[in-house]
Tab-separated table of C-alpha atoms in Angstrom:
chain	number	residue	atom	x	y	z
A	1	UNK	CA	-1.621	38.616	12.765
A	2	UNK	CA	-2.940	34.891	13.440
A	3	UNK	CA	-1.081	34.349	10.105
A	4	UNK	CA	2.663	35.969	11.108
A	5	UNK	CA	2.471	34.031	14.717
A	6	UNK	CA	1.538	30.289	12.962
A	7	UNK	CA	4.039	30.863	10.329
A	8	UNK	CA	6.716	31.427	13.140
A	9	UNK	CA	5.564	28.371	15.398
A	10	UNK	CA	7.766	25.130	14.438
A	11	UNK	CA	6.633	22.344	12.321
A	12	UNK	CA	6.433	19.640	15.321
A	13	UNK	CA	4.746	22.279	17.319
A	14	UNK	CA	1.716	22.695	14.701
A	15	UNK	CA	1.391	19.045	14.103
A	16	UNK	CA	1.201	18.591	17.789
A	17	UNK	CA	-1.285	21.017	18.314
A	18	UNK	CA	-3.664	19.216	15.672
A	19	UNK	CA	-1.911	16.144	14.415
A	20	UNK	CA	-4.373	16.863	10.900
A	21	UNK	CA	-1.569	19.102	9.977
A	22	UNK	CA	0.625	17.031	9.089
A	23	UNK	CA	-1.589	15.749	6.219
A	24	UNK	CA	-1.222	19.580	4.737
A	25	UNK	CA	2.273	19.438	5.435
A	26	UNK	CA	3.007	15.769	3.269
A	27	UNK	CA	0.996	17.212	0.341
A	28	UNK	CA	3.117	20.299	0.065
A	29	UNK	CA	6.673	18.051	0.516
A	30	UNK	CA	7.327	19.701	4.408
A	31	UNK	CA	9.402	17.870	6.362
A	32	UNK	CA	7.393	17.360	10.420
A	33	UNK	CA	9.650	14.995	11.571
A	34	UNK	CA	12.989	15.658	11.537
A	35	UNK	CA	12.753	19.120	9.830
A	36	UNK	CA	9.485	19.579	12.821
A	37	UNK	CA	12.443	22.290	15.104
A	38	UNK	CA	12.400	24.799	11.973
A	39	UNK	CA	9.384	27.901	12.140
A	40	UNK	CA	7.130	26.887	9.130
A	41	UNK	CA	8.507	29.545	6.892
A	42	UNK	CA	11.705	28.788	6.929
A	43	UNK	CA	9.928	25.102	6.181
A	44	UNK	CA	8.395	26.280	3.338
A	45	UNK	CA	11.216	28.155	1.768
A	46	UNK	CA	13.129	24.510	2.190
A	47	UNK	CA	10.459	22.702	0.040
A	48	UNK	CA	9.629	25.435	-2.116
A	49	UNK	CA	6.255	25.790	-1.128
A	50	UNK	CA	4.042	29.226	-1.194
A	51	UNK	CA	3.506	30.157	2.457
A	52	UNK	CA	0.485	31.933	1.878
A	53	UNK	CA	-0.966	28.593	-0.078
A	54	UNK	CA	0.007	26.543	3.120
A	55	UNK	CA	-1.443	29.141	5.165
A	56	UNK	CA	-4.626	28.988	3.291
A	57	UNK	CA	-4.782	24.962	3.334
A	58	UNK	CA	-4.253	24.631	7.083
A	59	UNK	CA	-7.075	27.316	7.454
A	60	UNK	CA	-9.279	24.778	5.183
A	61	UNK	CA	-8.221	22.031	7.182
A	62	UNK	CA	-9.193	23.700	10.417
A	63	UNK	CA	-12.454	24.733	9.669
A	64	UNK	CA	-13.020	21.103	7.511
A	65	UNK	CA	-15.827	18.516	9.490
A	66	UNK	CA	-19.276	19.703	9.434
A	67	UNK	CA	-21.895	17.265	11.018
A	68	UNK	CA	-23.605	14.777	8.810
A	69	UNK	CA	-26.830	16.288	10.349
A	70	UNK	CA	-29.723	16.564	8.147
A	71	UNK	CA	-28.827	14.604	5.099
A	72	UNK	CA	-30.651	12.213	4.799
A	73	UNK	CA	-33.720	15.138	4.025
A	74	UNK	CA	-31.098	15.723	0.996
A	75	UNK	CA	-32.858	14.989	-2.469
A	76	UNK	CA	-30.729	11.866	-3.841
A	77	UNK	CA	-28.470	14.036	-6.232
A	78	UNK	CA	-27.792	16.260	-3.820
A	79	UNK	CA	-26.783	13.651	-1.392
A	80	UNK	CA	-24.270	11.904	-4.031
A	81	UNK	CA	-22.671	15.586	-4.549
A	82	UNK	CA	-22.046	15.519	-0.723
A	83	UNK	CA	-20.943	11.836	-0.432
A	84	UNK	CA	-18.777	12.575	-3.428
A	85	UNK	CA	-16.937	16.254	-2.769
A	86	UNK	CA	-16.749	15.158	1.020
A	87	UNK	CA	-15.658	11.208	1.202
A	88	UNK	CA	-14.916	10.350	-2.581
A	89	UNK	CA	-12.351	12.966	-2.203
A	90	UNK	CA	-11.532	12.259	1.929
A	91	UNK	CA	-10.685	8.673	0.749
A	92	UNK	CA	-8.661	10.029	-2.645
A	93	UNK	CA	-6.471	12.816	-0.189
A	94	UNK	CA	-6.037	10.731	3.199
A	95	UNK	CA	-5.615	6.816	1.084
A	96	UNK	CA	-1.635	8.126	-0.807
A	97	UNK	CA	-0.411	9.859	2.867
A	98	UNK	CA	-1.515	6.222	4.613
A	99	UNK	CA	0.565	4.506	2.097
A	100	UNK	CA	3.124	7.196	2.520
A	101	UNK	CA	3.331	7.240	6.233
A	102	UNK	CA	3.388	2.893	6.214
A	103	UNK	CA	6.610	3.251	3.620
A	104	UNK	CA	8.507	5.003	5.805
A	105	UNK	CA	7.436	3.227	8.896
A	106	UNK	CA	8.466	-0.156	6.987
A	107	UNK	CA	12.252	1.844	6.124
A	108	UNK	CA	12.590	2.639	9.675
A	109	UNK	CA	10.948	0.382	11.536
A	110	UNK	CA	10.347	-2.771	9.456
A	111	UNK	CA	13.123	-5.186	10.518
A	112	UNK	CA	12.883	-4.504	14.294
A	113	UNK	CA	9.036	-4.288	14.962
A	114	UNK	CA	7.370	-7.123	13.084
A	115	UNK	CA	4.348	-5.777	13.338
A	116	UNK	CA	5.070	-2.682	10.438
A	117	UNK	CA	5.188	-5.045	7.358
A	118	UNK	CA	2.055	-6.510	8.168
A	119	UNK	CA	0.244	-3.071	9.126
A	120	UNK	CA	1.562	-1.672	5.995
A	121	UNK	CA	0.287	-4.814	3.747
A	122	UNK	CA	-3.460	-4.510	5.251
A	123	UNK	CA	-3.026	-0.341	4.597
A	124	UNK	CA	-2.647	-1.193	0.952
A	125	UNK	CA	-5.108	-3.932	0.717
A	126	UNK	CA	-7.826	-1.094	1.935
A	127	UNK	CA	-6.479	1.038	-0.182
A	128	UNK	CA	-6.963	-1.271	-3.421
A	129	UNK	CA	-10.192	-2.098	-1.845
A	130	UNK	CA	-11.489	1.571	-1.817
A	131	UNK	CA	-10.336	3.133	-4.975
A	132	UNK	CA	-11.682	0.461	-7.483
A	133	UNK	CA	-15.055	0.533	-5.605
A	134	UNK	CA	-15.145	4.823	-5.862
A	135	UNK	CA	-14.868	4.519	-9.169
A	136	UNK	CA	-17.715	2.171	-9.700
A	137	UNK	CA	-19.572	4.279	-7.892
A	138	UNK	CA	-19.166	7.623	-9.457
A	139	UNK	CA	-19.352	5.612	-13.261
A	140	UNK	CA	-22.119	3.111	-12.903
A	141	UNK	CA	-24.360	3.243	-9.822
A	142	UNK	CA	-24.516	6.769	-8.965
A	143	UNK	CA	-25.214	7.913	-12.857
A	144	UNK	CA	-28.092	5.059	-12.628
A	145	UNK	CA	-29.650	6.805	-9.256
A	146	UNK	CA	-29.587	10.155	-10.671
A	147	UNK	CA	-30.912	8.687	-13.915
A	148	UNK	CA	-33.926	7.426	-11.281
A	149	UNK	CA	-34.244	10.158	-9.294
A	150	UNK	CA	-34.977	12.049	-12.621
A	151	UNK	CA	-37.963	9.464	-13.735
A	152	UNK	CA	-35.790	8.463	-16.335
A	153	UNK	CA	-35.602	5.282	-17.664
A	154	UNK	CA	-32.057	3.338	-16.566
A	155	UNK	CA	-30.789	1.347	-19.079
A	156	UNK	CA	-27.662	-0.706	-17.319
A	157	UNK	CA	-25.709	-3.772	-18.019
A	158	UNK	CA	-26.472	-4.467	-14.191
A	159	UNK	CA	-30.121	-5.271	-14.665
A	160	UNK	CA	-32.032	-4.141	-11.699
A	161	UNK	CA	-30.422	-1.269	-9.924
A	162	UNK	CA	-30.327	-4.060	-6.130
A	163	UNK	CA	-27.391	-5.742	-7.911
A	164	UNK	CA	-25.340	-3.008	-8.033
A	165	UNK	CA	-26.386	-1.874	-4.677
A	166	UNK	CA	-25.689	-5.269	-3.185
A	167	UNK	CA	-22.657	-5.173	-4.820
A	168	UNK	CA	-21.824	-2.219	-3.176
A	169	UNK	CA	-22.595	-3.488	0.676
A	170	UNK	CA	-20.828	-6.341	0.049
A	171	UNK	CA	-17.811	-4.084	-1.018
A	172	UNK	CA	-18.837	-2.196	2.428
A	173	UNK	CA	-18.463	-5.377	4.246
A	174	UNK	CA	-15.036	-5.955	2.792
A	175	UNK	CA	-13.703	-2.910	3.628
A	176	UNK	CA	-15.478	-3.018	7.049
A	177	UNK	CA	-13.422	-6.123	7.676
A	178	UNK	CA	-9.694	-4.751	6.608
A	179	UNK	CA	-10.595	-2.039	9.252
A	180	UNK	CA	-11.526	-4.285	12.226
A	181	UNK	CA	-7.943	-6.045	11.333
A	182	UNK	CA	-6.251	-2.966	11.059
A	183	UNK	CA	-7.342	-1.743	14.566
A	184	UNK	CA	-6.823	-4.806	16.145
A	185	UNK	CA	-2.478	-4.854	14.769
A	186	UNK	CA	-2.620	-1.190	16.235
A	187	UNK	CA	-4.242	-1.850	19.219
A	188	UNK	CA	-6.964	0.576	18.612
A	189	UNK	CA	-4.548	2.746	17.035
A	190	UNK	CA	-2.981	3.308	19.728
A	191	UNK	CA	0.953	4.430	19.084
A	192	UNK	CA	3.251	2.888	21.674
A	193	UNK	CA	5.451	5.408	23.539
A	194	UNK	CA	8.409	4.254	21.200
A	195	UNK	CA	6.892	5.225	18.150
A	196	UNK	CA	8.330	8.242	15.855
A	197	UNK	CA	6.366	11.223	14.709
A	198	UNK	CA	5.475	9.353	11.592
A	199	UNK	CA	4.298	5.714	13.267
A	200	UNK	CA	2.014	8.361	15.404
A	201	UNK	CA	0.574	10.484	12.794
A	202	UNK	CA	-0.150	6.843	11.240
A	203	UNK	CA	-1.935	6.129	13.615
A	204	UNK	CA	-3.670	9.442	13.936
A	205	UNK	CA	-5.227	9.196	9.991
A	206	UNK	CA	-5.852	5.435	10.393
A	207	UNK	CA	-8.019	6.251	13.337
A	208	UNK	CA	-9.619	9.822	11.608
A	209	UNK	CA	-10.005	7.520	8.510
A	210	UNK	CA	-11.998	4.602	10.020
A	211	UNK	CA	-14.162	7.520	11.323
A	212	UNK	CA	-15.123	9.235	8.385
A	213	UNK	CA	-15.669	5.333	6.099
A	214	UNK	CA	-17.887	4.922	9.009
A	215	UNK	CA	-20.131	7.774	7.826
A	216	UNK	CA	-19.175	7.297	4.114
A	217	UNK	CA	-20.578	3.910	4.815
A	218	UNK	CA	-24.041	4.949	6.811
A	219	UNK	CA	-24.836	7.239	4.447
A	220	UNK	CA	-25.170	5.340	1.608
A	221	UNK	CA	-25.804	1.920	3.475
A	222	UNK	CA	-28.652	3.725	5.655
A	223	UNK	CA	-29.735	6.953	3.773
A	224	UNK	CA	-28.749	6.702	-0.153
A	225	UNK	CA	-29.633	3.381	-0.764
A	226	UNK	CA	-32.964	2.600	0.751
A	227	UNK	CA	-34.155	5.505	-0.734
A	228	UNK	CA	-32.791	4.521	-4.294
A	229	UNK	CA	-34.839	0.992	-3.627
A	230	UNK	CA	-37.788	2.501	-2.507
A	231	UNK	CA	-38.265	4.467	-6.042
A	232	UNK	CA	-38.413	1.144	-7.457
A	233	UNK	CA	-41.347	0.309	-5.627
A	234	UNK	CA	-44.852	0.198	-6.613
């Protein structure tokens, strides 16, 4: 029943209700803005999407967010599992609908608010920022921290696993920095009341994205690697 009624409430009224929507809605090619008047099955029959997948992803999406709570009692491969199924793949989702929404706000909006070309340049410099620094990550450091947690010996090209955790927070830093000047062209991310569906739901992630690199970043900065140092020790 929950299922029939959302499927026959419009696009724009969904992604107002919970402006997270509209991240399900990009991946499956549905059109919020000016398709957002049409009930979302007649929206998915448009992009050729399977209502009951759609269905199922906005039901995923709903009940995504659990508190951070209690990880840091998380044994150290455990906690890379988390920090990897939960941000590794936030970032890889969330990072192509940011460069998607700034694309179309630069189309629209790019040659009468000056503003857009700039906010679109520092989206993709976090963006090229973030994914090279995942995939060091997942390759080198976190297969070295396992390797540790295990009492095996590590054998890197890195020498002694601080380097690459250094490297790491300084990577942190970086992206730390690309966030403070994002917030301050958005003015806290805060749309202003001539801005389209898109510019808002730009907005929206950029603001739900700082939020969750903020824990990304804790965890490891605070939790993962202290405890990776401190097996070092004595």
């Amino acid at each position: 029943m929950y299922s029939q009624a959302l499927l026959e409430c419009s696009v724009g009224e969904l992604v107002a209700q919970d402006y997270r929507r509209a991240h399900v809605f990009s991946r499956f090619g549905i059109d919020f803005c000016c398709g957002g008047g049409r009930p979302l099955k007649e929206a998915c029959d448009r992009a050729e999407a399977d209502p009951s997948e759609v269905m199922q992803a906005l039901l995923l999406n709903a009940a995504s967010g659990a508190a951070d709570d209690q990880l840091d009692k998380l044994p150290l491969p455990e906690l890379i599992d988390y920090i990897e199924s939960t941000h590794h793949t936030y970032v890889r989702e969330k990072a192509p609908l940011l460069l998607e929404y700034a694309a179309k706000m630069v189309r629209a909006h790019g040659e009468t608010h000056g503003e857009i070309k700039p906010l679109a340049g520092w989206i993709r410099a976090l963006v090229d920022d973030l994914m090279p620094h995942l995939l060091k990550e997942e390759q080198i450091l976190f297969p070295a921290i396992r390797a540790l947690a295990a009492g095996e010996q590590v054998n890197g090209c890195f020498g002694h696993i601080g380097n690459p955790v250094r490297a790491m927070e300084y990577e942190h830093e970086d992206a730390g920095n690309v966030l403070k000047k994002l917030r301050e062209l958005t003015g806290d991310f805060t749309p202003p009341p001539h801005a389209c569906t898109t510019w808002r739901i730009c907005y929206h992630t950029l603001a739900e994205f700082e939020a969750d690199l903020h824990r990304h970043i804790h965890l490891e900065n605070n939790v993962l690697f202290p405890k990776t140092l401190k097996l070092t020790q004595g």
